[in-house]
XYZ file of C-alpha atoms in Angstrom:
742
model
C 185.935 9.776 66.179
C 187.979 12.362 68.109
C 186.847 15.684 68.847
C 188.749 18.789 70.033
C 187.353 21.585 72.049
C 188.562 24.545 74.117
C 186.986 26.391 76.918
C 188.255 30.065 76.831
C 185.694 31.411 79.436
C 182.892 29.723 81.353
C 180.374 30.484 78.586
C 182.379 30.178 75.406
C 183.830 27.082 73.731
C 184.989 26.007 70.216
C 185.131 22.495 68.874
C 186.154 20.632 65.834
C 186.224 17.113 64.746
C 190.009 16.241 64.649
C 190.144 12.739 63.334
C 187.044 11.389 61.364
C 185.806 7.673 61.314
C 188.304 6.887 58.697
C 191.245 8.015 60.627
C 191.634 11.161 58.550
C 193.152 14.189 60.318
C 191.488 17.456 59.922
C 194.634 19.596 59.171
C 192.417 22.699 57.959
C 190.087 22.504 60.684
C 192.887 22.395 63.401
C 194.701 25.337 61.782
C 191.326 27.224 61.805
C 190.958 26.357 65.595
C 194.257 27.321 66.670
C 193.824 30.606 64.897
C 190.373 31.241 66.320
C 191.359 30.762 69.886
C 194.892 32.334 69.262
C 196.622 29.344 70.657
C 200.064 30.345 69.470
C 200.114 33.333 71.675
C 199.933 31.310 74.966
C 203.311 29.716 74.424
C 203.278 26.904 77.147
C 200.332 28.222 78.974
C 197.882 25.558 77.887
C 196.932 21.970 78.561
C 195.402 19.088 76.652
C 192.850 16.795 78.170
C 191.785 13.662 76.755
C 188.389 12.041 77.964
C 187.992 8.223 77.636
C 185.295 6.024 79.012
C 182.718 3.337 78.620
C 179.445 3.532 76.692
C 178.408 7.122 76.275
C 180.766 8.599 78.767
C 183.589 9.894 76.249
C 184.807 9.165 72.711
C 185.337 5.350 73.216
C 181.758 4.324 73.125
C 180.453 0.948 72.082
C 178.741 2.264 69.099
C 181.960 1.771 67.118
C 181.766 -2.151 67.575
C 183.645 -4.687 69.394
C 185.963 -5.519 66.628
C 187.426 -2.207 65.930
C 190.125 -2.599 68.596
C 192.956 -1.237 66.025
C 191.457 2.226 66.043
C 190.970 1.915 69.729
C 194.622 1.423 70.365
C 195.457 4.158 67.877
C 193.152 6.885 69.256
C 194.285 5.861 72.819
C 198.082 6.170 71.881
C 197.415 9.507 70.230
C 195.555 10.654 73.196
C 198.286 9.585 75.645
C 200.880 11.595 73.379
C 199.290 14.831 72.999
C 197.641 14.988 76.279
C 198.626 16.379 79.632
C 195.617 14.852 81.358
C 193.714 11.749 80.543
C 190.275 11.750 82.076
C 188.718 8.156 82.429
C 184.968 7.983 83.200
C 183.821 4.826 84.988
C 180.646 3.800 86.723
C 180.784 3.556 90.445
C 179.104 0.080 90.351
C 182.000 -1.316 88.310
C 184.597 -0.663 91.052
C 185.944 -3.858 92.296
C 184.223 -6.069 89.528
C 186.289 -8.355 87.430
C 183.800 -7.742 84.271
C 183.998 -4.034 84.697
C 183.250 -2.147 81.453
C 186.477 0.019 81.717
C 189.027 -2.797 82.174
C 189.574 -3.404 78.500
C 190.116 0.392 78.063
C 192.533 0.352 80.907
C 194.567 -2.451 79.372
C 194.713 -0.591 76.073
C 195.900 2.608 77.688
C 198.699 0.735 79.583
C 199.751 -1.165 76.763
C 200.003 1.877 74.518
C 201.774 3.608 77.266
C 204.752 1.353 76.930
C 205.226 2.257 73.278
C 205.659 5.932 74.065
C 209.350 7.050 74.897
C 208.064 10.209 77.044
C 210.268 12.112 79.509
C 207.008 12.914 81.632
C 204.242 11.478 83.524
C 200.588 11.796 82.267
C 198.068 12.246 84.749
C 195.278 9.771 84.687
C 192.276 11.278 86.172
C 189.681 8.745 87.305
C 186.097 10.258 87.364
C 183.653 7.887 89.419
C 180.215 8.578 87.975
C 177.067 8.142 89.963
C 178.793 7.859 93.073
C 176.747 5.981 95.852
C 176.700 6.757 99.568
C 179.836 4.734 99.860
C 182.568 7.169 100.979
C 185.211 8.070 98.350
C 187.904 7.223 100.916
C 186.632 3.602 100.678
C 186.316 3.628 96.921
C 189.511 5.012 96.146
C 191.863 2.169 97.589
C 189.780 -0.506 95.839
C 189.975 1.374 92.410
C 193.801 1.720 92.944
C 193.980 -2.003 93.731
C 192.036 -2.860 90.455
C 194.247 -0.512 88.485
C 197.491 -2.170 89.922
C 196.130 -5.684 89.081
C 195.355 -4.584 85.356
C 199.004 -2.996 85.190
C 200.617 -6.070 86.664
C 198.847 -8.489 84.110
C 199.692 -6.657 80.871
C 202.726 -8.041 79.010
C 205.786 -5.655 79.413
C 209.242 -5.510 78.007
C 212.030 -6.925 80.142
C 213.221 -3.424 80.963
C 209.837 -2.612 82.588
C 208.928 -5.932 84.320
C 209.306 -4.529 87.758
C 208.402 -0.913 86.960
C 205.575 0.383 89.026
C 202.721 2.132 87.515
C 203.800 5.441 89.478
C 206.789 5.658 86.957
C 204.463 6.207 83.986
C 201.250 7.832 85.289
C 200.272 10.189 88.010
C 196.896 8.768 89.297
C 194.302 10.806 90.778
C 190.412 10.088 91.761
C 187.387 12.221 91.808
C 183.817 11.354 92.238
C 180.562 12.763 90.696
C 177.094 12.293 92.077
C 174.273 11.296 89.923
C 172.964 13.895 87.726
C 169.521 12.526 87.736
C 169.224 12.264 91.389
C 171.309 15.165 92.655
C 171.539 17.695 89.956
C 172.617 20.500 92.207
C 175.276 18.554 93.929
C 176.701 17.475 90.641
C 176.771 20.729 89.179
C 178.631 21.949 92.311
C 181.154 18.994 91.919
C 181.614 19.625 88.145
C 182.337 23.336 88.912
C 184.935 22.405 91.328
C 186.423 19.957 88.918
C 186.434 22.774 86.090
C 188.462 24.894 88.433
C 191.073 22.335 88.884
C 191.385 22.192 85.028
C 191.626 26.094 84.875
C 194.581 25.946 87.032
C 195.925 22.496 85.760
C 199.347 24.050 84.727
C 200.094 25.756 87.902
C 202.427 24.219 90.402
C 200.781 21.232 91.975
C 198.126 21.225 89.435
C 196.543 18.420 87.615
C 199.335 18.747 84.611
C 202.163 19.543 87.095
C 204.780 17.704 85.038
C 205.448 19.971 82.268
C 208.494 18.386 80.806
C 208.434 17.835 77.107
C 205.434 20.237 76.468
C 205.287 21.344 72.842
C 204.917 25.221 72.468
C 201.403 26.171 71.455
C 202.449 27.329 68.045
C 203.802 24.021 67.257
C 200.710 21.934 68.538
C 199.123 21.766 65.123
C 202.200 20.425 63.269
C 203.091 18.173 66.194
C 199.615 16.549 66.321
C 199.662 16.020 62.773
C 203.083 14.287 63.041
C 201.982 12.134 65.947
C 198.992 10.825 64.173
C 200.982 10.115 61.127
C 203.500 8.036 62.858
C 200.548 6.310 64.840
C 198.845 5.371 61.452
C 202.098 3.951 60.101
C 202.367 1.636 63.434
C 205.504 2.970 64.220
C 206.947 3.455 67.824
C 206.285 7.067 68.909
C 209.738 8.653 70.489
C 208.237 11.702 71.987
C 211.510 13.379 72.836
C 212.761 12.816 69.244
C 209.347 14.144 68.151
C 209.689 17.089 70.333
C 213.076 17.920 68.707
C 211.546 17.433 65.246
C 208.712 19.848 66.181
C 211.234 22.352 67.286
C 213.241 21.970 64.299
C 210.404 22.770 61.878
C 208.852 25.405 63.913
C 212.032 27.265 64.785
C 212.873 27.017 60.983
C 209.550 28.906 60.189
C 209.966 31.364 62.862
C 213.531 32.027 61.553
C 212.173 32.552 57.926
C 209.230 34.711 59.150
C 211.900 36.960 61.082
C 214.187 37.172 58.098
C 211.498 38.177 55.724
C 210.347 40.708 58.322
C 213.817 42.086 58.506
C 214.143 42.459 54.822
C 210.937 44.528 54.540
C 211.356 46.497 57.798
C 211.120 50.422 57.012
C 213.655 51.250 59.683
C 216.196 48.821 58.217
C 215.492 50.039 54.683
C 216.038 53.593 55.754
C 219.244 52.832 57.667
C 220.554 51.060 54.709
C 219.893 53.782 52.195
C 221.178 56.388 54.647
C 224.605 54.478 55.210
C 225.214 54.199 51.438
C 225.582 58.063 51.291
C 226.863 59.163 54.697
C 227.917 58.424 58.146
C 224.887 57.759 60.299
C 225.282 58.899 64.087
C 224.537 55.951 66.394
C 224.679 53.461 63.456
C 225.570 50.547 65.829
C 222.764 50.901 68.471
C 220.182 51.441 65.721
C 221.184 48.521 63.735
C 221.513 46.357 67.043
C 218.068 47.429 67.979
C 216.791 46.248 64.642
C 218.624 42.750 64.929
C 217.285 42.263 68.339
C 213.539 42.517 67.258
C 214.315 39.523 64.838
C 216.665 37.534 67.016
C 214.568 37.403 70.208
C 211.164 35.751 69.814
C 208.901 35.049 72.781
C 207.465 32.017 70.951
C 210.647 30.317 69.982
C 211.838 30.291 73.683
C 209.515 27.466 74.403
C 210.917 24.969 72.008
C 213.818 22.709 72.638
C 216.899 24.723 73.744
C 219.484 23.107 71.591
C 217.290 23.485 68.284
C 216.319 26.971 69.222
C 219.894 27.902 69.740
C 221.020 26.408 66.537
C 218.331 27.925 64.500
C 219.052 31.323 66.398
C 222.598 31.092 65.341
C 221.693 30.485 61.642
C 219.182 33.238 61.544
C 221.851 35.501 63.089
C 224.362 34.441 60.542
C 222.023 35.315 57.640
C 221.093 38.576 59.368
C 224.799 39.527 59.759
C 225.539 38.500 56.164
C 222.900 41.093 55.079
C 224.068 44.060 57.315
C 227.753 43.454 56.840
C 228.188 45.466 53.744
C 226.610 48.527 55.335
C 228.790 48.084 58.417
C 231.837 47.995 56.115
C 230.428 51.161 54.312
C 230.148 52.902 57.804
C 233.771 52.070 58.600
C 234.653 53.498 55.178
C 232.792 56.699 55.844
C 234.689 56.788 59.464
C 237.972 56.261 57.862
C 237.448 58.758 55.027
C 236.214 61.436 57.571
C 239.096 60.733 59.746
C 241.649 61.137 57.147
C 240.290 64.326 56.061
C 240.186 65.635 59.632
C 243.813 64.480 59.832
C 244.873 66.602 56.906
C 242.978 69.522 58.063
C 244.391 69.192 61.633
C 248.019 68.669 60.100
C 247.682 71.859 57.909
C 246.603 74.018 60.873
C 249.217 72.782 62.974
C 251.957 73.448 60.394
C 250.597 76.746 59.686
C 250.771 77.804 63.389
C 254.390 77.052 63.296
C 254.391 73.680 65.003
C 257.272 71.284 64.214
C 256.557 68.716 61.749
C 257.199 65.610 63.803
C 255.564 66.855 66.734
C 252.451 67.897 64.752
C 252.230 64.674 62.897
C 252.435 62.619 66.118
C 249.821 64.701 67.843
C 247.344 64.695 64.945
C 247.822 61.053 64.437
C 247.061 60.107 68.142
C 244.090 62.506 68.144
C 242.467 61.227 64.868
C 243.135 57.463 65.868
C 241.262 58.111 69.025
C 238.453 59.616 67.038
C 238.482 56.747 64.775
C 238.294 54.099 67.507
C 235.453 55.989 69.214
C 233.679 56.323 65.745
C 234.234 52.299 65.331
C 232.986 51.758 68.872
C 229.644 53.668 67.816
C 229.365 51.593 64.887
C 229.821 48.383 66.745
C 226.969 45.731 66.357
C 226.410 43.900 69.601
C 225.420 40.681 67.962
C 228.611 40.552 66.004
C 231.580 42.445 67.586
C 233.402 42.598 64.199
C 237.032 43.664 64.418
C 237.567 46.943 62.392
C 241.562 46.462 62.820
C 242.007 45.978 59.047
C 240.259 49.191 58.399
C 242.277 50.777 61.220
C 245.456 49.582 59.660
C 244.307 51.005 56.316
C 243.860 54.470 58.008
C 247.202 54.242 59.437
C 248.782 53.478 56.128
C 246.879 56.366 54.607
C 248.075 58.763 57.218
C 251.660 57.551 56.675
C 251.304 58.134 52.991
C 249.968 61.437 53.372
C 252.765 62.291 55.786
C 255.336 60.951 53.388
C 253.887 63.390 50.759
C 253.642 66.360 53.095
C 256.965 65.687 54.235
C 258.609 65.502 50.784
C 256.918 68.552 49.873
C 258.112 70.471 52.888
C 261.669 68.972 52.577
C 261.595 69.989 48.942
C 260.346 73.510 49.685
C 262.944 73.994 52.508
C 265.742 72.523 50.263
C 264.664 74.837 47.351
C 264.519 77.870 49.756
C 268.006 77.041 51.004
C 269.266 76.394 47.654
C 267.806 79.886 46.485
C 269.351 81.314 49.634
C 272.677 79.742 48.986
C 272.611 81.046 45.390
C 271.714 84.447 46.459
C 274.325 84.350 49.419
C 277.172 83.291 47.146
C 276.100 85.718 44.216
C 276.409 88.413 46.914
C 279.431 87.226 48.914
C 281.572 85.939 45.802
C 280.669 89.069 43.909
C 283.252 90.613 46.352
C 285.939 88.122 45.336
C 284.988 87.309 41.533
C 282.745 89.906 40.115
C 283.219 93.410 41.579
C 286.748 93.348 42.378
C 287.671 91.321 39.350
C 290.224 94.004 38.148
C 291.915 94.006 41.501
C 291.805 90.021 41.405
C 293.378 89.886 38.117
C 295.837 92.604 38.810
C 297.083 90.916 42.068
C 296.839 87.470 40.918
C 297.498 86.510 44.431
C 298.072 83.139 45.829
C 295.422 83.822 48.399
C 292.502 84.033 45.995
C 291.499 80.512 46.122
C 292.103 80.193 49.751
C 289.892 83.100 50.290
C 287.214 81.656 48.318
C 287.528 78.349 50.066
C 287.268 80.020 53.512
C 284.210 81.991 52.310
C 282.539 78.930 51.007
C 283.248 76.865 54.086
C 281.936 79.703 56.372
C 278.790 80.376 54.490
C 278.175 76.462 53.764
C 278.558 75.896 57.517
C 276.008 78.755 58.493
C 273.602 77.404 55.905
C 273.920 73.704 57.128
C 273.382 74.716 60.557
C 270.154 76.266 59.769
C 269.174 73.546 57.346
C 269.881 70.800 59.843
C 267.754 72.580 62.321
C 264.880 72.821 59.936
C 265.231 69.056 59.201
C 265.165 67.951 62.859
C 261.310 68.894 62.729
C 260.832 65.996 60.282
C 262.310 63.283 62.837
C 264.198 61.787 59.768
C 267.172 59.126 59.855
C 270.548 60.310 60.326
C 271.522 58.831 56.870
C 268.861 60.859 55.066
C 269.715 64.112 56.920
C 273.368 63.461 56.029
C 272.604 62.840 52.438
C 270.628 66.059 52.078
C 273.269 68.121 53.807
C 275.880 66.628 51.403
C 273.488 67.520 48.611
C 273.436 71.166 49.667
C 277.131 71.329 50.119
C 277.566 70.096 46.487
C 274.982 72.840 45.581
C 277.058 75.299 47.384
C 280.162 74.184 45.471
C 278.399 74.299 42.224
C 277.564 77.889 42.546
C 281.128 78.776 43.130
C 282.428 76.494 40.271
C 279.783 78.108 37.894
C 281.142 81.542 38.764
C 284.699 80.321 38.261
C 283.667 78.989 34.793
C 281.918 82.307 33.968
C 285.200 84.156 34.716
C 287.428 81.487 33.111
C 285.404 82.024 29.708
C 286.823 85.642 29.668
C 290.223 85.064 30.901
C 291.916 85.490 27.397
C 290.222 88.982 27.189
C 291.493 89.759 30.751
C 294.941 88.618 30.017
C 295.242 90.561 26.851
C 293.949 93.748 28.717
C 296.400 92.879 31.613
C 299.294 92.497 29.227
C 298.420 95.696 27.373
C 298.087 97.600 30.562
C 301.502 96.511 31.959
C 303.134 96.898 28.566
C 301.739 100.428 28.013
C 301.941 101.736 31.549
C 304.925 102.159 33.904
C 305.127 100.987 37.647
C 303.177 104.049 38.690
C 300.370 103.349 36.220
C 301.192 106.363 33.965
C 301.284 105.892 30.293
C 304.577 104.631 29.125
C 306.736 107.205 27.152
C 309.014 105.294 24.753
C 312.427 106.803 24.246
C 314.109 103.716 22.649
C 315.989 103.113 25.683
C 313.327 100.901 27.498
C 314.175 97.185 28.009
C 311.295 96.103 25.877
C 312.199 92.563 26.459
C 312.016 92.906 30.135
C 308.797 94.747 29.929
C 307.288 92.257 27.652
C 308.438 89.575 30.148
C 307.043 91.196 33.170
C 303.697 91.847 31.292
C 303.684 88.157 30.176
C 304.461 86.939 33.717
C 301.420 88.722 35.043
C 299.071 87.664 32.390
C 300.244 83.943 33.049
C 299.710 84.473 36.707
C 296.237 85.495 36.131
C 295.886 82.344 33.685
C 297.446 80.197 36.428
C 294.772 81.457 38.945
C 291.790 80.975 36.592
C 293.119 77.520 34.858
C 291.638 75.212 37.586
C 289.021 75.304 40.105
C 290.808 75.017 43.587
C 288.115 74.080 46.107
C 290.267 71.366 47.676
C 293.153 72.459 49.685
C 295.755 70.628 47.488
C 298.962 72.067 46.015
C 299.579 72.161 42.439
C 302.334 73.194 39.939
C 300.118 74.926 37.342
C 301.777 78.280 37.609
C 305.465 76.830 37.421
C 304.267 74.660 34.455
C 302.843 77.479 32.652
C 306.021 79.594 33.430
C 308.189 77.020 32.370
C 306.323 76.378 29.101
C 305.348 79.898 28.019
C 307.928 82.478 29.495
C 311.051 81.331 27.543
C 309.531 81.919 24.289
C 311.999 84.618 23.154
C 315.447 82.960 24.089
C 317.366 80.509 22.001
C 317.762 79.830 18.361
C 315.369 78.157 15.962
C 316.322 74.610 16.750
C 316.194 75.334 20.357
C 312.836 77.213 20.008
C 311.472 74.257 18.262
C 312.706 71.738 20.932
C 311.377 74.015 23.544
C 308.109 74.457 21.746
C 307.673 70.808 21.554
C 308.651 70.655 25.178
C 306.031 73.248 26.109
C 303.463 71.448 24.433
C 304.344 68.244 26.221
C 304.205 70.027 29.421
C 300.846 71.521 28.757
C 299.351 68.097 27.750
C 296.586 66.906 29.950
C 298.521 63.842 30.721
C 301.432 65.681 32.330
C 299.054 67.441 34.853
C 299.642 64.631 37.348
C 297.958 66.468 40.261
C 294.920 67.705 38.321
C 291.624 66.100 37.710
C 292.153 65.510 33.901
C 294.390 62.687 34.866
C 291.871 61.209 36.957
C 289.033 61.813 34.558
C 291.081 60.276 31.679
C 292.007 57.290 33.718
C 288.550 56.208 34.306
C 287.749 52.946 32.585
C 284.393 51.009 32.353
C 283.911 48.384 34.955
C 285.576 44.917 34.117
C 281.885 43.347 33.476
C 281.375 46.088 30.883
C 284.648 45.487 29.254
C 283.958 41.799 29.081
C 280.557 42.589 27.706
C 281.968 44.688 24.939
C 284.514 42.144 23.903
C 281.921 39.341 23.858
C 279.037 41.299 22.123
C 281.473 43.173 19.916
C 283.522 40.357 18.426
C 281.785 40.261 15.090
C 282.178 44.017 14.622
C 285.679 43.646 15.663
C 286.393 40.933 13.025
C 284.724 42.984 10.387
C 287.054 45.830 11.076
C 290.085 43.619 10.797
C 288.762 42.293 7.316
C 288.258 45.822 6.107
C 291.046 48.104 7.268
C 289.430 51.070 5.442
C 286.815 51.085 8.186
C 289.466 51.560 10.671
C 290.866 54.788 8.677
C 287.330 56.171 8.521
C 286.529 55.625 12.225
C 289.960 57.121 13.133
C 289.294 60.132 11.216
C 285.734 60.525 12.781
C 287.411 59.933 16.093
C 289.902 62.749 15.684
C 287.183 65.175 14.511
C 284.908 64.258 17.174
C 287.612 64.557 19.658
C 288.509 67.953 18.524
C 284.970 69.060 18.587
C 284.553 67.821 21.974
C 287.572 69.564 23.403
C 286.930 72.955 21.675
C 283.212 72.933 22.364
C 283.732 71.725 26.048
C 280.652 69.593 25.844
C 280.941 68.145 29.306
C 281.443 71.434 30.865
C 278.477 73.035 29.036
C 276.181 70.325 30.200
C 276.967 70.734 33.871
C 274.900 73.746 33.884
C 271.800 71.948 32.672
C 270.671 70.334 29.387
C 268.873 73.308 27.869
C 271.540 75.978 28.502
C 274.179 73.414 27.232
C 272.253 72.847 24.083
C 271.709 76.426 23.538
C 275.479 77.238 24.193
C 276.595 74.517 21.917
C 274.396 75.649 19.013
C 275.778 78.970 19.059
C 279.400 77.727 19.166
C 279.245 74.749 16.928
C 279.584 76.540 13.578
C 282.422 78.947 14.495
C 284.314 76.081 16.213
C 284.170 73.979 12.970
C 285.222 76.910 10.841
C 288.058 77.782 13.323
C 289.302 74.110 12.934
C 289.215 74.345 9.314
C 290.925 77.652 9.091
C 293.828 76.242 11.326
C 294.117 73.157 9.269
C 294.427 75.480 6.053
C 296.983 77.918 7.712
C 299.155 75.029 9.015
C 299.284 73.536 5.573
C 300.355 76.893 4.005
C 302.784 78.088 6.524
C 306.646 78.024 5.448
C 308.898 75.961 7.393
C 311.007 79.087 8.495
C 308.039 80.780 10.034
C 308.955 79.873 13.346
C 312.694 81.676 13.112
C 311.223 84.625 11.570
C 308.840 85.160 14.356
C 311.435 84.490 16.978
C 313.761 87.166 15.581
C 310.952 89.676 15.440
C 309.584 88.973 18.707
C 311.501 91.879 20.625
C 310.261 94.332 18.210
C 306.613 93.651 18.487
C 303.718 93.921 20.875
C 302.463 90.596 22.081
C 299.272 89.843 20.184
C 296.715 87.880 22.160
C 294.121 86.406 20.181
C 290.747 85.704 21.845
C 289.190 83.678 19.110
C 289.263 80.528 21.107
C 287.119 80.466 24.252
C 286.389 76.994 24.706
C 287.601 75.051 27.842
C 289.865 72.310 26.542
C 292.545 70.935 28.480
C 295.639 71.913 26.669
C 297.552 75.130 25.685
C 299.706 75.758 22.749
C 302.221 78.600 21.943
C 303.336 79.653 18.235
C 304.935 82.737 16.902
C 303.467 85.240 14.200
C 304.407 88.424 12.599
C 302.946 90.339 15.453
C 304.530 88.554 18.275
C 303.627 85.564 20.703
C 300.165 84.247 20.061
C 298.472 82.387 23.020
C 295.844 79.753 22.344
C 294.411 78.240 25.325
C 291.409 76.590 26.589
C 290.404 75.912 29.950
C 288.627 73.056 31.573
C 287.708 72.334 35.178
C 290.709 70.090 36.560
């Protein structure tokens, strides 16, 4: 039987039977024993001592029987495997005797020692019992010689044939007097020996070689596994066994620490708080909690490689648990940083700071705060990289800057557009609105050059201020150029809109101008008709003034290009009263041809009408419309219907000036067309009816009476077409003109 006992104090001890006579290991008893003496708390500060000896001197007594050598070897091997010190009792009178009672025991100890793969020396403490008067100095050499002979005579593996005993054992000898004869001396010697055991793990102590010692918390499991291997009659590799014990025990410690972490109140409180808001000092708090789980005073005594491996595994599991709240913390930092950036940028812009400088300063400031916040959230056990969150914050800042920049640019552009509108409304009123009478009366060739100079001057002034405003946004030159061009186009559109507005009333102005000049003399006095006036000359002068006004308002001349509009109108319309019927008809045809849009070479009509779809579009129409084209060829009636619809549509398009109306916007164009559509259709039908009923000689009659009548200007057509016609009626010459931006 094997017993285990621990002396905690001089007067206290606890003992159990570890292995019974049948070789059964007392697992429950050993666990109770280790808990009772709090063995796990001692780390490496403990020593295991085995006592062997002859009859009634230790555990190997003869009462077990001579034939039970198997158990003797197993128990001896177990004792050597778990012990730091093996105490062997021997009688003093057996020293030097060939038939000494302890020789079989020593042979067994030496033989089983060769089966152990142990990195440390075991201390063999020979205790000479019932010492005689012979001095110990004389007895010890004889004992050591007996031990050497026993070692030399046991069979050994080839690798240890010449290996001395000192490679395996640290042999020490002490002697005790007879308890029966010298009780007091015996007690003193035992007390002295006890002190050696108390300090056995100190440097130079009995158990000085501490290599391969199992930490106290793993002793119970280690002892169980050693006995299991011995019972299975296997070689006991103590280094491998040490690693196995360290693996199992470190795994248990890691699981205990993981369970402790999951139920730690400080961790649970931190996890809950982080889900809702940013926790100040998050990194230090979490690092402290993790340190309590990763650094264990017990685990440091186990094999370093195993301990490190298990610690890394525990660390990985813990970091996996805390990583979500770390990410949540970074999310809070990013959100707060973005909000702070928006607030700082708004304040900077409200204070009048330039956009680009404000954006740069706020970005740098906020990113420094973000980096500091990430540093505060850093966990020392992980050192996770927050660069992805940082990049996301930068993208959010850039996106916000883009929105603010676009809003500011839109606001500035709108302000400048409104300013330009107001400016041109005010400035152009001097040339188009307020002095309209003077403009029409003068019909000067300097009207459009004056307007161009005004447009260029005011546009340049607006662009200068506008570019200065844009410089605060640090934009690309291409973007600035595009926005400036847009503003220039807008300024032109203001002028064009005003010009169209005046052109819409040109017929009324021409009529008024004609009437004024016809009924007033050169001094603007009412004309007194005496019958001697040259009505033809007066009519021609008044008509020329009207045509000059028409030539000014016929086309928008924002480009400094020469045109022949006035010459064309004069050649086409001023010769109406000369020549006979045939000549008048020819000239009428000539005038109509001259006023056709295709004959105005310098004007935009030619360019507009010459526009063709791109080649790929023409090819697509030919390919995709082939079936429809063949259908038209097989059914000529379709061509006639389509042609009629085309003529009607073209007439409506010209008379309504659809393209011109929609230049001012979709809604204004629709409203304007809705009011003009029905009158225009009725006017077209009326003209068709009049042309069908008019006699063939109407032209000659009108020509003969032209000198006796006042020119009648009909203002029923105000659409902006691209052609003008001249016909004669009973009242005189009738102008039917439509204007369109050229």
